[in-house]
Amino acid sequence: MNRLAWCGPLLCSLQTALPTLIVVIFGANVVNFILKVIPEWVTDGLSIAAGILPVVGIGMLMRYMPIKKFLPFVLIGFVLSAYLSVPVLGIAIVGFAAAFWYFTSELKKQMPLQLQQLPEQEHMKQREMISMSISTGG
């Protein structure tokens, strides 16, 4: 069982290490030769699969993400990408800023509820810490 447990990771690492080793040792000529030998229908199929992958990823995200709650943010990201040609890093930064804003605004909404639930004199430090964390943003 111990030897068998090593077979899986070894085989998985070979699928990455072997092509890398071939490219490093033999260079770009071997890669071009391999691409010429592969039938055209295989490369066409891989191109189609590469085009479908982003759609599948977005579909998976939309399946598990509460879209009704975050639809404005999804639409902003779509407009930035499709119509304004903003790169992915720029959209990620805008998304981070929107998530930070959303998180802090939700935290401020919940603060009065948390303060009401605490006893008056016993948890004065906790009240101060909650107030300080909201005023500093973290």
XYZ file of N, CA and C in Angstrom:
414
model
N 0.824 -1.190 0.000
C 0.000 0.000 0.000
C 0.869 1.256 0.000
N 1.990 1.181 0.691
C 2.868 2.345 0.746
C 3.421 2.671 -0.635
N 3.848 1.633 -1.368
C 4.348 1.871 -2.736
C 3.239 2.349 -3.652
N 2.059 1.790 -3.490
C 0.929 2.181 -4.327
C 0.527 3.638 -4.060
N 0.673 4.088 -2.825
C 0.341 5.477 -2.497
C 1.272 6.455 -3.197
N 2.477 6.027 -3.532
C 3.418 6.894 -4.233
C 3.183 6.903 -5.743
N 2.467 5.933 -6.275
C 2.266 5.843 -7.735
C 1.428 7.001 -8.274
N 0.367 7.382 -7.567
C -0.501 8.461 -8.048
C 0.231 9.785 -8.199
N 0.871 10.270 -7.137
C 1.600 11.532 -7.282
C 2.740 11.449 -8.291
N 3.392 10.293 -8.396
C 4.479 10.135 -9.362
C 3.953 10.258 -10.786
N 2.849 9.582 -11.085
C 2.276 9.660 -12.435
C 1.762 11.066 -12.745
N 1.153 11.712 -11.765
C 0.665 13.079 -11.978
C 1.810 14.051 -12.228
N 2.909 13.872 -11.520
C 4.037 14.779 -11.732
C 4.726 14.507 -13.065
N 4.675 13.265 -13.542
C 5.291 12.951 -14.839
C 4.570 13.636 -15.991
N 3.259 13.821 -15.883
C 2.535 14.461 -16.981
C 2.917 15.925 -17.152
N 3.489 16.524 -16.142
C 4.000 17.881 -16.263
C 5.503 17.891 -16.484
N 6.202 17.030 -15.773
C 7.663 17.027 -15.832
C 8.177 16.535 -17.180
N 7.553 15.534 -17.758
C 8.039 14.958 -19.018
C 7.984 15.959 -20.176
N 6.836 16.637 -20.423
C 6.842 17.644 -21.489
C 7.816 18.794 -21.230
N 7.929 19.196 -19.975
C 8.870 20.268 -19.644
C 10.296 19.833 -19.907
N 10.613 18.622 -19.535
C 11.950 18.078 -19.760
C 12.266 17.997 -21.257
N 11.307 17.567 -22.061
C 11.512 17.479 -23.518
C 11.782 18.861 -24.102
N 11.007 19.862 -23.682
C 11.195 21.219 -24.207
C 12.559 21.774 -23.793
N 12.942 21.554 -22.544
C 14.208 22.103 -22.059
C 15.393 21.431 -22.740
N 15.329 20.127 -22.905
C 16.461 19.401 -23.488
C 16.552 19.598 -25.000
N 15.427 19.452 -25.699
C 15.472 19.435 -27.171
C 15.087 20.752 -27.821
N 14.423 21.653 -27.116
C 14.123 22.966 -27.661
C 12.818 23.051 -28.422
N 12.639 24.187 -29.087
C 11.384 24.504 -29.769
C 11.173 23.673 -31.033
N 12.256 23.187 -31.653
C 12.107 22.394 -32.878
C 11.301 21.133 -32.624
N 11.531 20.471 -31.500
C 10.796 19.244 -31.177
C 9.330 19.564 -30.922
N 9.058 20.681 -30.265
C 7.673 21.077 -30.004
C 6.951 21.344 -31.327
N 7.584 22.043 -32.251
C 6.977 22.293 -33.564
C 6.743 20.999 -34.319
N 7.672 20.045 -34.220
C 7.507 18.746 -34.876
C 6.317 17.993 -34.277
N 6.211 18.003 -32.958
C 5.089 17.315 -32.303
C 3.768 17.946 -32.712
N 3.730 19.273 -32.811
C 2.495 19.945 -33.228
C 2.133 19.625 -34.672
N 3.136 19.408 -35.525
C 2.857 19.029 -36.914
C 2.348 17.603 -37.006
N 2.802 16.732 -36.116
C 2.412 15.315 -36.155
C 0.997 15.116 -35.622
N 0.579 15.922 -34.679
C -0.766 15.792 -34.105
C -1.788 16.109 -35.186
N -2.806 15.248 -35.347
C -3.814 15.506 -36.378
C -4.549 16.829 -36.148
N -5.015 17.403 -37.255
C -5.679 18.708 -37.188
C -6.974 18.647 -36.399
N -7.687 17.527 -36.461
C -8.952 17.426 -35.740
C -8.732 17.459 -34.222
N -7.559 16.994 -33.773
C -7.260 17.046 -32.337
C -7.010 18.498 -31.912
N -6.200 19.216 -32.678
C -5.915 20.606 -32.322
C -7.165 21.477 -32.443
N -8.033 21.188 -33.440
C -9.292 21.925 -33.554
C -10.186 21.660 -32.338
N -10.232 20.409 -31.910
C -11.024 20.060 -30.725
C -10.501 20.744 -29.475
N -9.170 20.810 -29.353
C -8.588 21.497 -28.203
C -8.884 22.991 -28.246
N -8.894 23.581 -29.443
C -9.233 25.004 -29.568
C -10.681 25.261 -29.159
N -11.571 24.372 -29.571
C -12.985 24.515 -29.195
C -13.136 24.369 -27.676
N -12.450 23.386 -27.106
C -12.532 23.181 -25.658
C -11.978 24.392 -24.909
N -10.906 24.980 -25.429
C -10.342 26.173 -24.785
C -11.315 27.343 -24.854
N -12.107 27.429 -25.907
C -13.104 28.491 -26.013
C -14.295 28.269 -25.099
N -14.601 27.003 -24.812
C -15.754 26.678 -23.966
C -15.426 26.815 -22.479
N -14.178 26.613 -22.102
C -13.798 26.606 -20.687
C -14.188 27.869 -19.915
N -13.965 29.075 -20.453
C -14.397 30.252 -19.683
C -15.907 30.293 -19.436
N -16.688 29.846 -20.417
C -18.142 29.837 -20.260
C -18.545 28.850 -19.171
N -17.892 27.693 -19.146
C -18.195 26.696 -18.120
C -17.824 27.240 -16.741
N -16.691 27.911 -16.643
C -16.283 28.489 -15.370
C -17.250 29.542 -14.872
N -17.701 30.404 -15.761
C -18.669 31.434 -15.370
C -19.993 30.786 -14.986
N -20.399 29.749 -15.727
C -21.629 29.035 -15.381
C -21.558 28.405 -14.000
N -20.400 27.818 -13.673
C -20.227 27.226 -12.339
C -20.276 28.303 -11.255
N -19.630 29.432 -11.517
C -19.670 30.531 -10.549
C -21.102 31.014 -10.325
N -21.836 31.182 -11.411
C -23.198 31.695 -11.300
C -24.123 30.684 -10.629
N -23.794 29.409 -10.736
C -24.613 28.372 -10.099
C -24.515 28.451 -8.577
N -23.327 28.702 -8.059
C -23.115 28.663 -6.618
C -23.047 30.039 -5.961
N -23.009 31.076 -6.740
C -22.950 32.427 -6.195
C -24.371 32.997 -6.114
N -24.703 33.692 -5.049
C -26.047 34.275 -4.964
C -26.192 35.453 -5.931
N -26.490 35.146 -7.198
C -26.522 36.143 -8.271
C -27.539 37.247 -7.991
N -28.701 36.904 -7.464
C -29.720 37.936 -7.223
C -29.202 38.990 -6.254
N -28.380 38.558 -5.300
C -27.857 39.478 -4.299
C -26.736 40.343 -4.872
N -25.916 39.775 -5.776
C -24.733 40.468 -6.280
C -24.820 40.803 -7.771
N -26.008 40.836 -8.347
C -26.172 41.106 -9.775
C -25.550 42.433 -10.217
N -25.661 43.515 -9.450
C -25.019 44.764 -9.904
C -23.505 44.619 -10.078
N -22.862 43.875 -9.191
C -21.418 43.697 -9.287
C -21.044 42.840 -10.503
N -21.860 41.823 -10.775
C -21.623 40.978 -11.951
C -21.761 41.808 -13.224
N -22.781 42.648 -13.286
C -22.993 43.486 -14.464
C -21.873 44.505 -14.641
N -21.381 45.080 -13.542
C -20.259 46.019 -13.635
C -19.027 45.315 -14.185
N -18.743 44.115 -13.702
C -17.606 43.355 -14.219
C -17.764 43.018 -15.688
N -18.983 42.658 -16.104
C -19.233 42.351 -17.514
C -19.025 43.574 -18.392
N -19.554 44.709 -17.972
C -19.407 45.947 -18.762
C -17.938 46.349 -18.853
N -17.221 46.242 -17.725
C -15.791 46.582 -17.747
C -15.027 45.698 -18.725
N -15.369 44.420 -18.753
C -14.653 43.482 -19.616
C -15.082 43.603 -21.072
N -16.382 43.546 -21.333
C -16.869 43.456 -22.712
C -16.819 44.789 -23.457
N -17.207 45.871 -22.810
C -17.350 47.128 -23.529
C -16.195 48.103 -23.323
N -15.541 48.023 -22.164
C -14.457 48.964 -21.902
C -13.078 48.320 -22.047
N -13.032 47.023 -22.324
C -11.789 46.267 -22.540
C -10.791 46.426 -21.387
N -11.305 46.418 -20.166
C -10.441 46.495 -18.987
C -9.812 45.112 -18.783
N -8.498 45.028 -18.540
C -7.884 43.715 -18.315
C -8.394 43.062 -17.023
N -8.150 41.766 -16.903
C -8.663 40.991 -15.775
C -8.140 41.538 -14.444
N -6.891 41.967 -14.411
C -6.342 42.508 -13.163
C -7.106 43.761 -12.727
N -7.447 44.621 -13.660
C -8.224 45.812 -13.328
C -9.603 45.457 -12.801
N -10.243 44.470 -13.412
C -11.558 44.031 -12.940
C -11.439 43.415 -11.549
N -10.360 42.675 -11.308
C -10.153 42.082 -9.984
C -9.962 43.157 -8.923
N -9.254 44.217 -9.252
C -9.055 45.309 -8.292
C -10.377 46.020 -8.009
N -11.168 46.258 -9.032
C -12.486 46.873 -8.836
C -13.370 45.940 -8.007
N -13.295 44.632 -8.289
C -14.071 43.663 -7.514
C -13.655 43.624 -6.059
N -12.341 43.725 -5.807
C -11.862 43.754 -4.424
C -12.381 44.993 -3.702
N -12.342 46.129 -4.383
C -12.834 47.370 -3.775
C -14.334 47.264 -3.476
N -15.086 46.678 -4.403
C -16.527 46.521 -4.183
C -16.802 45.554 -3.034
N -16.040 44.474 -2.957
C -16.221 43.515 -1.859
C -15.869 44.146 -0.515
N -14.801 44.946 -0.486
C -14.410 45.627 0.752
C -15.494 46.605 1.183
N -16.023 47.368 0.242
C -17.095 48.313 0.544
C -18.322 47.571 1.068
N -18.693 46.475 0.392
C -19.870 45.704 0.795
C -19.686 45.122 2.193
N -18.511 44.575 2.465
C -18.241 43.973 3.766
C -18.298 45.016 4.883
N -17.673 46.153 4.673
C -17.677 47.172 5.724
C -19.065 47.758 5.934
N -19.847 47.913 4.864
C -21.201 48.450 5.047
C -22.091 47.440 5.776
N -21.938 46.156 5.506
C -22.695 45.129 6.225
C -22.271 45.073 7.683
N -20.984 45.258 7.935
C -20.478 45.248 9.307
C -21.059 46.420 10.098
N -21.170 47.576 9.448
C -21.742 48.747 10.125
C -23.228 48.553 10.416
N -23.932 47.824 9.528
C -25.347 47.553 9.769
C -25.532 46.629 10.972
N -24.604 45.691 11.151
C -24.729 44.707 12.223
C -24.210 45.229 13.558
N -23.428 46.281 13.568
C -22.847 46.787 14.802
C -23.893 47.173 15.841
N -24.936 47.915 15.519
C -25.915 48.256 16.557
C -26.570 47.019 17.169
N -26.804 45.980 16.374
C -27.385 44.759 16.912
C -26.436 44.091 17.895
N -25.162 44.064 17.576
C -24.183 43.449 18.470
C -24.057 44.245 19.760
N -24.106 45.564 19.671
C -23.987 46.397 20.867
C -25.211 46.254 21.774
N -26.387 46.045 21.199
C -27.590 45.874 22.003
C -27.573 44.563 22.767
N -26.949 43.542 22.210
C -26.950 42.230 22.839
C -25.947 42.124 23.975
N -24.982 43.014 24.060
C -23.973 42.945 25.107
C -24.509 43.557 26.398
N -24.214 42.959 27.558
C -24.604 43.581 28.832
C -23.885 44.903 29.023
N -24.444 45.783 29.816
C -23.965 47.158 29.950
C -22.523 47.261 30.421
N -22.207 46.823 31.620
C -20.888 47.085 32.187
C -19.910 45.938 31.970
N -20.426 44.760 31.746
C -19.552 43.584 31.690
C -18.663 43.552 30.462
N -19.165 44.025 29.330
C -18.415 43.893 28.083
C -18.078 45.252 27.461
N -17.654 46.180 28.253
C -17.324 47.510 27.760
C -16.143 47.461 26.793
N -15.173 46.598 27.065
C -14.020 46.489 26.172
C -14.432 45.972 24.805
N -15.359 44.996 24.781
C -15.806 44.455 23.495
C -16.511 45.532 22.674
N -17.294 46.347 23.323
C -17.955 47.434 22.602
C -16.935 48.395 21.988
N -15.915 48.717 22.766
C -14.882 49.626 22.257
C -14.149 48.981 21.085
N -13.858 47.691 21.184
C -13.138 47.004 20.100
C -13.978 46.954 18.836
N -15.294 46.693 18.980
C -16.175 46.667 17.804
C -16.230 48.046 17.169
N -16.381 49.067 17.991
C -16.453 50.428 17.462
C -15.151 50.820 16.773
N -14.009 50.451 17.375
C -12.721 50.784 16.775
C -12.504 50.025 15.461
N -12.929 48.756 15.411
C -12.727 47.988 14.176
C -13.563 48.539 13.037
N -14.741 49.034 13.342
C -15.579 49.607 12.280
C -15.041 50.957 11.844
N -14.588 51.759 12.786
C -14.100 53.086 12.413
C -12.790 53.003 11.632
N -11.984 51.964 11.885
C -10.725 51.813 11.137
C -10.903 50.984 9.874
N -12.059 50.334 9.708
C -12.313 49.563 8.496
C -11.862 48.130 8.612
N -11.519 47.598 9.714
C -11.083 46.211 9.790
C -11.277 45.700 11.128
